[in-house]
XYZ file of C-alpha atoms in Angstrom:
193
model
C -3.290 -3.475 21.561
C -3.203 -5.971 18.710
C -3.876 -5.027 15.092
C -4.226 -7.774 12.514
C -3.693 -6.334 9.048
C -5.669 -8.549 6.732
C -4.475 -8.875 3.127
C -6.723 -10.549 0.595
C -4.640 -13.630 -0.004
C -4.683 -14.707 3.635
C -7.301 -17.345 2.765
C -4.882 -19.204 0.498
C -3.924 -21.701 3.212
C -7.354 -23.310 2.759
C -6.849 -23.905 -0.964
C -3.808 -24.959 -2.915
C -3.718 -21.867 -5.095
C -0.047 -21.001 -4.937
C 1.836 -22.874 -7.594
C 5.506 -23.420 -6.898
C 8.536 -24.042 -9.064
C 9.754 -27.136 -7.245
C 13.409 -27.189 -8.213
C 13.795 -23.559 -7.078
C 12.356 -24.203 -3.638
C 12.849 -27.867 -2.800
C 15.594 -29.459 -4.906
C 15.491 -33.224 -4.564
C 18.854 -34.016 -6.125
C 22.298 -32.492 -6.432
C 21.617 -31.838 -10.132
C 18.478 -29.833 -9.227
C 20.369 -27.980 -6.490
C 23.092 -26.983 -8.973
C 20.734 -26.245 -11.878
C 21.990 -23.082 -13.657
C 18.587 -21.367 -13.493
C 18.350 -22.070 -9.754
C 21.860 -20.736 -9.129
C 21.181 -17.627 -11.206
C 17.817 -17.124 -9.485
C 19.377 -17.068 -6.021
C 22.342 -14.917 -7.043
C 20.980 -12.285 -9.434
C 18.057 -9.951 -8.835
C 17.432 -9.572 -12.603
C 16.891 -13.329 -12.954
C 14.487 -13.296 -9.993
C 12.520 -10.510 -11.680
C 12.461 -12.365 -15.017
C 11.276 -15.612 -13.384
C 8.604 -13.749 -11.373
C 7.282 -11.957 -14.467
C 7.281 -15.123 -16.585
C 5.621 -17.125 -13.820
C 3.055 -14.338 -13.333
C 2.167 -14.346 -17.034
C 1.808 -18.135 -17.044
C -0.446 -18.072 -13.964
C -2.606 -15.240 -15.323
C -3.182 -17.155 -18.559
C -4.110 -20.312 -16.690
C -6.390 -18.422 -14.300
C -8.422 -21.511 -13.475
C -8.740 -20.726 -9.774
C -11.930 -18.878 -9.002
C -11.705 -16.169 -6.389
C -11.619 -18.006 -3.056
C -13.702 -15.209 -1.524
C -16.663 -16.072 -3.772
C -17.054 -19.341 -1.829
C -19.037 -18.235 1.244
C -18.519 -21.567 3.055
C -14.738 -21.253 2.622
C -14.781 -17.625 3.777
C -16.906 -18.595 6.772
C -14.397 -21.314 7.753
C -11.521 -18.884 7.267
C -13.181 -16.175 9.351
C -13.746 -18.660 12.170
C -9.947 -19.183 12.169
C -9.311 -15.416 12.133
C -11.816 -14.941 14.986
C -9.951 -17.562 17.055
C -6.686 -15.738 16.397
C -8.154 -12.410 17.499
C -9.718 -14.044 20.545
C -6.315 -15.432 21.557
C -4.810 -11.970 21.165
C -7.500 -10.354 23.296
C -7.557 -12.840 26.177
C -5.276 -10.773 28.391
C -7.171 -7.530 28.047
C -5.684 -6.152 24.845
C -7.810 -4.187 22.431
C -7.907 -6.037 19.124
C -8.645 -4.722 15.648
C -9.029 -6.391 12.261
C -7.777 -4.100 9.515
C -8.712 -5.456 6.046
C -6.472 -3.758 3.475
C -7.194 -4.453 -0.206
C -5.768 -2.122 -2.860
C -7.925 -3.778 -5.561
C -11.006 -2.122 -4.073
C -10.227 0.975 -6.190
C -11.041 -1.092 -9.278
C -14.670 -1.177 -8.129
C -17.066 -3.865 -9.263
C -16.345 -7.373 -8.064
C -13.335 -6.360 -5.950
C -15.297 -3.692 -4.124
C -18.186 -6.081 -3.471
C -15.740 -8.747 -2.247
C -14.311 -6.252 0.231
C -17.722 -5.154 1.529
C -18.933 -8.757 1.813
C -15.795 -9.668 3.777
C -16.321 -6.747 6.178
C -19.973 -7.775 6.699
C -19.084 -11.433 7.286
C -16.252 -10.534 9.682
C -18.687 -8.346 11.612
C -21.141 -11.253 11.823
C -18.318 -13.328 13.300
C -18.027 -10.701 16.036
C -14.730 -9.278 14.882
C -13.796 -5.633 15.486
C -13.419 -4.612 11.844
C -11.960 -1.263 10.806
C -12.801 -0.799 7.099
C -10.261 1.322 5.249
C -11.554 1.190 1.671
C -12.782 4.796 1.755
C -9.177 6.011 2.163
C -8.222 4.591 -1.239
C -10.904 6.327 -3.322
C -8.712 9.064 -4.808
C -5.651 6.901 -5.474
C -4.685 4.885 -8.521
C -3.968 1.157 -8.290
C -0.269 1.783 -8.986
C -0.061 4.006 -5.893
C -1.665 1.390 -3.644
C 0.108 -1.823 -4.661
C 3.724 -2.921 -4.352
C 4.086 -3.371 -8.141
C 2.219 -4.708 -11.177
C 2.873 -8.302 -10.166
C 2.297 -7.886 -6.441
C -1.008 -6.469 -5.230
C 0.066 -6.427 -1.595
C -0.500 -2.990 -0.022
C 2.186 -0.407 -0.748
C 3.655 1.990 1.795
C 0.992 4.525 0.740
C -1.850 2.025 1.238
C -0.494 1.063 4.651
C -0.123 4.727 5.653
C -3.725 5.474 4.637
C -4.984 2.414 6.520
C -2.952 3.420 9.599
C -4.503 6.908 9.553
C -8.016 5.453 9.651
C -6.974 3.002 12.358
C -5.486 5.841 14.440
C -8.757 7.806 14.213
C -10.706 4.686 15.213
C -8.456 4.041 18.201
C -8.729 7.683 19.268
C -12.538 7.421 19.085
C -12.412 4.218 21.110
C -10.300 5.753 23.846
C -12.330 8.959 24.004
C -15.512 6.915 24.300
C -17.152 7.899 21.013
C -19.758 5.429 19.818
C -19.622 3.438 16.617
C -15.981 2.505 16.639
C -14.464 -0.937 16.353
C -12.150 -2.555 18.804
C -12.773 -4.725 21.769
C -11.143 -5.034 25.090
C -10.333 -8.321 26.591
C -11.444 -11.766 25.630
C -14.555 -10.981 23.641
C -14.056 -9.666 20.138
C -17.370 -8.052 19.447
C -18.548 -5.084 17.482
C -17.833 -3.967 13.990
C -17.753 -0.637 12.350
C -18.747 -0.173 8.786
C -18.728 2.494 6.175
């Protein structure tokens, strides 16, 4: 069995949306390598937190990048890549599942529509999608994300997603209809809520 947990920044490889602080990551000279901020960043957690918060505020103010998921051609290209990955995983008879986990769905509106559109498009690409958005309905954003600066799924969000996945797998193995997951090379079928 192969489960691909999909987080809603996985499309970033198709667009240069992640800005980097060059001298922190790729120092070109000895002076950059020994820069006091760089040394403090790699040696003190408090400095890392301060740089992350400052960088987050700067990026949120710039906010010039539109949501990559609003570009249907880009999403279509990305989903073709994801479908190839799932196909590779299923070639030897494994059951494969795509588990899209997005804590921002609890905010409703645009985030919720983005999630539903992604699930529909993934289903059209023949991927075995297991939607988990319904599990988040009674939780606050702070319970579902790592922290205010990092919207990756928290332990709680991952636990809730795993519970839905476990029910889906149980339905698949007991032969109940309407569940996602495919066996072998083909990755067909999608479940939706």
